[in-house]
PDB file of C-alpha atoms in Angstrom:
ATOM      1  CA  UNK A   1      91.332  91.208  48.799  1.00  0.00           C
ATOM      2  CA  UNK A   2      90.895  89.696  45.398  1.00  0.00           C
ATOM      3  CA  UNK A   3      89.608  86.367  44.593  1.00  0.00           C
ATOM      4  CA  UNK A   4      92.602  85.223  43.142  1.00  0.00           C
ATOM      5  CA  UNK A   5      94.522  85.805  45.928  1.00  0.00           C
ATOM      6  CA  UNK A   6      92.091  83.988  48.216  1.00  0.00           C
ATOM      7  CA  UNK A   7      92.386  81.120  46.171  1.00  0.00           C
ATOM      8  CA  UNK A   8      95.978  81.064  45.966  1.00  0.00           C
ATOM      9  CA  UNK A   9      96.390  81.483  49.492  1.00  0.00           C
ATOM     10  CA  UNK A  10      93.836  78.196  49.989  1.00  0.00           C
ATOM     11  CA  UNK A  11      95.883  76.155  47.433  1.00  0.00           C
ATOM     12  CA  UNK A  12      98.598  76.981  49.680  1.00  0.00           C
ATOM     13  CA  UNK A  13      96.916  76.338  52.893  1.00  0.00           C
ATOM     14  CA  UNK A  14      95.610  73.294  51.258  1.00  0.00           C
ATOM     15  CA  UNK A  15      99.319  71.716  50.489  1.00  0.00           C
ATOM     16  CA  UNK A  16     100.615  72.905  53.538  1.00  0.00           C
ATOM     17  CA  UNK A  17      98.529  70.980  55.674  1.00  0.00           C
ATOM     18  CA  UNK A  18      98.979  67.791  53.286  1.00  0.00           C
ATOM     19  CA  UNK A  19     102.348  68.260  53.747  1.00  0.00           C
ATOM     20  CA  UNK A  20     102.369  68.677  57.104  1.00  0.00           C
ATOM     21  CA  UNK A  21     100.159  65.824  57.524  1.00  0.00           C
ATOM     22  CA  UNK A  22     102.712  63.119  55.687  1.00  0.00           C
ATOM     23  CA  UNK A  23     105.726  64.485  57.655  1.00  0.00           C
ATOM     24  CA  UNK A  24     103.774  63.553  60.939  1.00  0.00           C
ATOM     25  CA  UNK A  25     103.687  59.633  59.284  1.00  0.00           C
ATOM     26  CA  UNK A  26     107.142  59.678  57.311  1.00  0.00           C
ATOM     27  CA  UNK A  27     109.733  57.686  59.191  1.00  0.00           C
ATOM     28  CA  UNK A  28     111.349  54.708  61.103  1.00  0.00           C
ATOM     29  CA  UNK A  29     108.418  53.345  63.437  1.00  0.00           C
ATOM     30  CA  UNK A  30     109.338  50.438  65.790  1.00  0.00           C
ATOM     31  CA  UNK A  31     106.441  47.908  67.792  1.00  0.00           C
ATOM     32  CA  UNK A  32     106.557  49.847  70.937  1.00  0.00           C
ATOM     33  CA  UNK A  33     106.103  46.498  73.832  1.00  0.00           C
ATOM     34  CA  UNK A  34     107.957  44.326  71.979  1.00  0.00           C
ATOM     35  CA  UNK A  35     110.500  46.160  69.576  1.00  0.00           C
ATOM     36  CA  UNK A  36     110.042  43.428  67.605  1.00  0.00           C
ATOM     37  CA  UNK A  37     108.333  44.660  64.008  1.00  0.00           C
ATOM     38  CA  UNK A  38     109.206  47.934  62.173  1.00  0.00           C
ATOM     39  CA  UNK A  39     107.370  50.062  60.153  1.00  0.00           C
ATOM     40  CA  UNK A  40     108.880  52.544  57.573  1.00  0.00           C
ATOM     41  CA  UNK A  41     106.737  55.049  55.729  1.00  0.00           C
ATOM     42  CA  UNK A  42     108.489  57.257  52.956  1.00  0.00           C
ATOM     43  CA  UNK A  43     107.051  59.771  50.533  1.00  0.00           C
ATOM     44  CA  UNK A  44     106.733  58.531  46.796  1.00  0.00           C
ATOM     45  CA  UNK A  45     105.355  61.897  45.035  1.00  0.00           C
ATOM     46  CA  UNK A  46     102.007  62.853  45.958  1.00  0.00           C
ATOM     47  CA  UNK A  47     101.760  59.700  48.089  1.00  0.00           C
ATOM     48  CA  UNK A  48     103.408  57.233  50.490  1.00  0.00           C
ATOM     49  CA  UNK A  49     105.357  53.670  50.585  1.00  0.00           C
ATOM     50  CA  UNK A  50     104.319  51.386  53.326  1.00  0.00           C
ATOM     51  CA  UNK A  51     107.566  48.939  54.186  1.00  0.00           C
ATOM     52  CA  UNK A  52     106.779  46.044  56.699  1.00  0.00           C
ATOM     53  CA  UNK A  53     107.634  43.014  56.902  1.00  0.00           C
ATOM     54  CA  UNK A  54     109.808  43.294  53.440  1.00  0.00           C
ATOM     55  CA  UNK A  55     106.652  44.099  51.369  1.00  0.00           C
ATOM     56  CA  UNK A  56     106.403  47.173  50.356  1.00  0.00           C
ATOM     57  CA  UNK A  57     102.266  48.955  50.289  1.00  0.00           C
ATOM     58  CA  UNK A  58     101.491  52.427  48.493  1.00  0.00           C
ATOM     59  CA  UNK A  59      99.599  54.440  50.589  1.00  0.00           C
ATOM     60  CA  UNK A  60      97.305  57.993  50.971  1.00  0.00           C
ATOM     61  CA  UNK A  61      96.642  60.399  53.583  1.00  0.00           C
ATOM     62  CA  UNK A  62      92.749  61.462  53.800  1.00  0.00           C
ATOM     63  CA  UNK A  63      91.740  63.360  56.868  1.00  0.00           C
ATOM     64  CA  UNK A  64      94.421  62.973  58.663  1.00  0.00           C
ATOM     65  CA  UNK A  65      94.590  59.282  58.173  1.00  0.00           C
ATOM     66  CA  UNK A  66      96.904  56.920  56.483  1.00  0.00           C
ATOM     67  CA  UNK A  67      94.952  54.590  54.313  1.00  0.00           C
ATOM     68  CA  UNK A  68      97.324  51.759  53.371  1.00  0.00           C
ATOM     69  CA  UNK A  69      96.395  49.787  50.159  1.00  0.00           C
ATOM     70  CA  UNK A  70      97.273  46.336  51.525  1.00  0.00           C
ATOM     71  CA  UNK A  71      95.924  42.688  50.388  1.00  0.00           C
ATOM     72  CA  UNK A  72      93.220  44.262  52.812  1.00  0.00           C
ATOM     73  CA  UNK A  73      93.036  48.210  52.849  1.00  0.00           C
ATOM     74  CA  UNK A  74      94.148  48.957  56.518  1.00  0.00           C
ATOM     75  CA  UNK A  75      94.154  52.231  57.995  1.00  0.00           C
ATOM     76  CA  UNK A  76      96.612  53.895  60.613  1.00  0.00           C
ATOM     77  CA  UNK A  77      96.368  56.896  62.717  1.00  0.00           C
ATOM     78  CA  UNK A  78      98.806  59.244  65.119  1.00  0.00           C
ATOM     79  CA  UNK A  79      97.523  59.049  68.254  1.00  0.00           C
ATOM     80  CA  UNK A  80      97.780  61.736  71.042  1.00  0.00           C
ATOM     81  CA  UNK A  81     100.917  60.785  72.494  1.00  0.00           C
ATOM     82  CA  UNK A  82     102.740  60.549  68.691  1.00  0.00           C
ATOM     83  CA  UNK A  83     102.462  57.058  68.494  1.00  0.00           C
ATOM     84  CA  UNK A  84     101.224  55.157  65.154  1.00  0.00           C
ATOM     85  CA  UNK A  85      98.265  52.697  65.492  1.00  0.00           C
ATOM     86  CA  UNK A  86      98.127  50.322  62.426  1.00  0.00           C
ATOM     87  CA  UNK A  87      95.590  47.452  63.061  1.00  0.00           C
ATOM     88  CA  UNK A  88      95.522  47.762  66.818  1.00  0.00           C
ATOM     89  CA  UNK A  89      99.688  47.569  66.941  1.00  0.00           C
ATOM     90  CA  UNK A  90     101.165  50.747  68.391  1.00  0.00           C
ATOM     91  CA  UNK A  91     104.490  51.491  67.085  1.00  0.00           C
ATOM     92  CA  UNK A  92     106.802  54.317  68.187  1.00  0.00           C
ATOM     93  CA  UNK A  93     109.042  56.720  66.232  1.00  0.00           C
ATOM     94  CA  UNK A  94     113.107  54.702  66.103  1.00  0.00           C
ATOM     95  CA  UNK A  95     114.751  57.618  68.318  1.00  0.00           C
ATOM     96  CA  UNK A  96     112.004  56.532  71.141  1.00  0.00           C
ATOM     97  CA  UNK A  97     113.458  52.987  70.829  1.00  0.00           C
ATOM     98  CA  UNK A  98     115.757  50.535  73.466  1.00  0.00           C
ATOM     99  CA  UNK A  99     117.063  47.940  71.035  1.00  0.00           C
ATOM    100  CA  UNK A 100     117.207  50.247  67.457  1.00  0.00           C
ATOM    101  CA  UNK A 101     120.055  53.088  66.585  1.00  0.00           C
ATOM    102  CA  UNK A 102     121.081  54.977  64.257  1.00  0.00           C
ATOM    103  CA  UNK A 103     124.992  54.778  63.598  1.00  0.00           C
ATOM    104  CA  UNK A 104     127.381  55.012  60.966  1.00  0.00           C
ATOM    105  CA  UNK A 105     129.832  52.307  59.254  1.00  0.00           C
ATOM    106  CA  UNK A 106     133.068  53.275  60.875  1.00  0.00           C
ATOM    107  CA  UNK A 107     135.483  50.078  60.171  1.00  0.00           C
ATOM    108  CA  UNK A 108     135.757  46.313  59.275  1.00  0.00           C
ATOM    109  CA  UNK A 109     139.427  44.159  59.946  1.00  0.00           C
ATOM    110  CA  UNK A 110     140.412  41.053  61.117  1.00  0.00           C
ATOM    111  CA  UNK A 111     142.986  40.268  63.319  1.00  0.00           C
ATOM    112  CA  UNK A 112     142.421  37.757  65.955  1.00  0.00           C
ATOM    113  CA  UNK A 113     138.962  37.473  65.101  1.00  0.00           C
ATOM    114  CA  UNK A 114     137.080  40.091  62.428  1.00  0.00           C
ATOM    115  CA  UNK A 115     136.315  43.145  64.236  1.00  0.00           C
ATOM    116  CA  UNK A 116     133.215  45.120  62.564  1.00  0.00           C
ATOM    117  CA  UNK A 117     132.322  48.255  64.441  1.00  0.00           C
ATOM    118  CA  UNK A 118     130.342  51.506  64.223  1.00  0.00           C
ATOM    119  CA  UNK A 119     130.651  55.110  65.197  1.00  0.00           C
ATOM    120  CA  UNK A 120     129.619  56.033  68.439  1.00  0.00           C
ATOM    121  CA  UNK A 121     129.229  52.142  69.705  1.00  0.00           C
ATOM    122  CA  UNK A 122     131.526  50.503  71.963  1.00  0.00           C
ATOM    123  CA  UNK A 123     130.137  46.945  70.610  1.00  0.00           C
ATOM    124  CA  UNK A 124     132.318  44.785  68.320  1.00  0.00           C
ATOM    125  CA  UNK A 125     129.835  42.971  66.109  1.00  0.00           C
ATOM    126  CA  UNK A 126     132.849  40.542  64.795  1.00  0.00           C
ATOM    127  CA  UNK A 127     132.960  38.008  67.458  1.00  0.00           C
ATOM    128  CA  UNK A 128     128.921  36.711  66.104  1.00  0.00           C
ATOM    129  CA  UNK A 129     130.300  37.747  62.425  1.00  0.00           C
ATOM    130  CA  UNK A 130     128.153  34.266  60.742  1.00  0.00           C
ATOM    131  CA  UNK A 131     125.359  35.142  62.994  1.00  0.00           C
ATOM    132  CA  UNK A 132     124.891  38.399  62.094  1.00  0.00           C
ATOM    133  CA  UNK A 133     121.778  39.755  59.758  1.00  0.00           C
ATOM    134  CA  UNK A 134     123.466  41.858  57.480  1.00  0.00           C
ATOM    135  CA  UNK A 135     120.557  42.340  55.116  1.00  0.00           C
ATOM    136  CA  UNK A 136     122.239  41.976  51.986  1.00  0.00           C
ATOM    137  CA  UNK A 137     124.797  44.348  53.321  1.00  0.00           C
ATOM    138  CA  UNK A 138     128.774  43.207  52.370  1.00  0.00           C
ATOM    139  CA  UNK A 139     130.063  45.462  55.256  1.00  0.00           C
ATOM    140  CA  UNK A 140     133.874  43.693  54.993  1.00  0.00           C
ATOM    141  CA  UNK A 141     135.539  43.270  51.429  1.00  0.00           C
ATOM    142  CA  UNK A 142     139.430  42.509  50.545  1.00  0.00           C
ATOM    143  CA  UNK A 143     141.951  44.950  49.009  1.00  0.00           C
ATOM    144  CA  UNK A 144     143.787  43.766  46.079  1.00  0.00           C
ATOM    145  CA  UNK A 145     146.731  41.449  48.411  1.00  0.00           C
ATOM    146  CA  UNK A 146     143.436  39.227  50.187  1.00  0.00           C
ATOM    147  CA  UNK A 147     143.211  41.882  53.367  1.00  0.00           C
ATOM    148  CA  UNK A 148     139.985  42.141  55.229  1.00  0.00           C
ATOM    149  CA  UNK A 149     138.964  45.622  55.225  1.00  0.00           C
ATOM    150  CA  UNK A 150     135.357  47.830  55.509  1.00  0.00           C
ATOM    151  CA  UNK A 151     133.450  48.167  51.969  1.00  0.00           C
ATOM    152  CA  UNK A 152     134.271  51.710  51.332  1.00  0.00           C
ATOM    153  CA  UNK A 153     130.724  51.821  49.651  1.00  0.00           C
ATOM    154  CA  UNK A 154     129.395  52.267  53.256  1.00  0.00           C
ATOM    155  CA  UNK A 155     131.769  53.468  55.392  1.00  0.00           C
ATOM    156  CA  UNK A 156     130.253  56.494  56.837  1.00  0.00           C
ATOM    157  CA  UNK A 157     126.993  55.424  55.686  1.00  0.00           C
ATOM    158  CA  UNK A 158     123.960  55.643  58.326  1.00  0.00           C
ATOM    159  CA  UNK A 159     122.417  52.515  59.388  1.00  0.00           C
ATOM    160  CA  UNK A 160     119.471  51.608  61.588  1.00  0.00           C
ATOM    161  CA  UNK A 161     120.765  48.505  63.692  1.00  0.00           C
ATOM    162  CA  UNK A 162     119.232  46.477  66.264  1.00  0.00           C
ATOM    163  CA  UNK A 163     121.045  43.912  68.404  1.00  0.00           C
ATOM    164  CA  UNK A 164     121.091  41.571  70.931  1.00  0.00           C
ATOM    165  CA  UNK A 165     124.031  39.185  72.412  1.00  0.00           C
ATOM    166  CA  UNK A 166     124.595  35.669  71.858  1.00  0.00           C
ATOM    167  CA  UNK A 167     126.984  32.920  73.067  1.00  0.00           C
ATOM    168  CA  UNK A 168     129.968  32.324  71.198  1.00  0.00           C
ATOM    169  CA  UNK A 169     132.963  29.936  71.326  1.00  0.00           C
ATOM    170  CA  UNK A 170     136.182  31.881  72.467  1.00  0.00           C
ATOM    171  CA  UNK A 171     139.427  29.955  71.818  1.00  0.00           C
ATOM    172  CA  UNK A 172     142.128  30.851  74.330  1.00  0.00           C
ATOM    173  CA  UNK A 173     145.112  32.339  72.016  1.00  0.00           C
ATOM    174  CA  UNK A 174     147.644  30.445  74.420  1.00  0.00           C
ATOM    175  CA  UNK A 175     145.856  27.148  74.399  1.00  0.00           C
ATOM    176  CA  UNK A 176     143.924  26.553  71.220  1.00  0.00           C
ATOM    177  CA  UNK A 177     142.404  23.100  73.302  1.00  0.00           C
ATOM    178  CA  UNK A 178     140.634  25.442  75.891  1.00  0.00           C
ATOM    179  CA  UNK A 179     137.905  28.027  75.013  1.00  0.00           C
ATOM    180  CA  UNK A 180     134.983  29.707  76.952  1.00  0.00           C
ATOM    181  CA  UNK A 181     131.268  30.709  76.147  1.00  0.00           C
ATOM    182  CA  UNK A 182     130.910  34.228  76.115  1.00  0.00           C
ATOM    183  CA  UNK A 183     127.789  36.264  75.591  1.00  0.00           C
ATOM    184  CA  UNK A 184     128.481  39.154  72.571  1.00  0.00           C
ATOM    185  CA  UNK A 185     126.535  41.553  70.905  1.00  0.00           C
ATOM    186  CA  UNK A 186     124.985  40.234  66.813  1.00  0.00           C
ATOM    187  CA  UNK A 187     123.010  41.885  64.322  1.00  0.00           C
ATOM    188  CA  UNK A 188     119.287  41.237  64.189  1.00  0.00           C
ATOM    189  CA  UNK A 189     118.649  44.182  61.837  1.00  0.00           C
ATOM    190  CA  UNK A 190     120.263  46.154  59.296  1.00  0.00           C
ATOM    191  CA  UNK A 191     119.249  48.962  57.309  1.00  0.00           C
ATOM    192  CA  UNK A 192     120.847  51.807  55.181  1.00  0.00           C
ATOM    193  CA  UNK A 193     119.093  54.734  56.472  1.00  0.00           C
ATOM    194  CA  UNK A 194     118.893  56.392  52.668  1.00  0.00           C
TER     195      UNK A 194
END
């Protein structure tokens, strides 16, 4: 074998395993005891982006780990089981999650109450419609005659969406005097999955 060809075959080797190595950190990564912090790490050319918390961090790989240029430079591994360690925090990949999913935009309306749904969920998110986190998100818009109906700028748009239920005040159609708590499913995170 030539040198050239040995070299070219290191370069190779060389990227692969750089590539290889971000892939293993790109992603969704949720707090793994208490669901309650995310992490999302995305490539940005030859390096990374470092989302939590709504600041954003650019980051490198060396060695196999991710060396985060924060306000102090903080460094994260993959441990053996595939989880991320980030200053003692373990965080697990989204799919691996309770409380996160990832669905898609499916409708927006408003009949008795506003009804705002997703495919492949059987919650209504309308019922907690004020309480929801919508993240800058305008999920509902109205057609030209004042009609509630979904943004078609993300209707059948991926999101990452976390929830929980809260009481709400249900009015009784037949007797608008007499209503009823009722626990129902609200927003606590929304993202575009882009």
């Amino acid at each position: 074998m030539n040198s050239k060809f040995i070299t070219i075959l290191l370069i190779f080797a060389i990227f692969y395993s750089c590539n290889k190595s971000s892939e293993n950190f790109n992603g969704f990564w949720v707090e793994k005891k208490y669901e309650n912090e995310t992490v999302i790490i995305t490539d940005n050319g030859n390096s990374l982006i470092v989302e939590n918390s709504g600041k954003k961090y650019p980051a490198e790989i060396e060695d196999g780990v991710l060396e985060i240029s924060a306000e102090l430079p903080i460094k994260g591994v993959i441990d053996e089981n595939k989880s991320l360690i980030i200053a003692g925090k373990e965080y697990i990949r989204i799919e691996n999650a309770k409380s996160y999913k990832f669905v898609k935009f499916e409708d927006c309306s408003l009949s008795d109450f506003v009804h705002i749904t997703f495919n492949g969920m059987t919650q209504d998110f309308g019922y907690n419609h004020r309480y929801n986190e919508y993240n800058g998100y305008q999920l509902c818009t109205e057609d030209k005659n004042g009609n509630t109906i979904p943004n078609p700028k993300y209707v059948g748009k991926e999101f990452i969406i976390k929830w929980d239920n809260k009481k709400v005040k249900i009015e009784d159609p037949t007797d608008p005097w007499k209503t009823s708590y009722q626990e129902k499913p609200r927003i606590t995170f929304l993202k575009l999955n882009e």
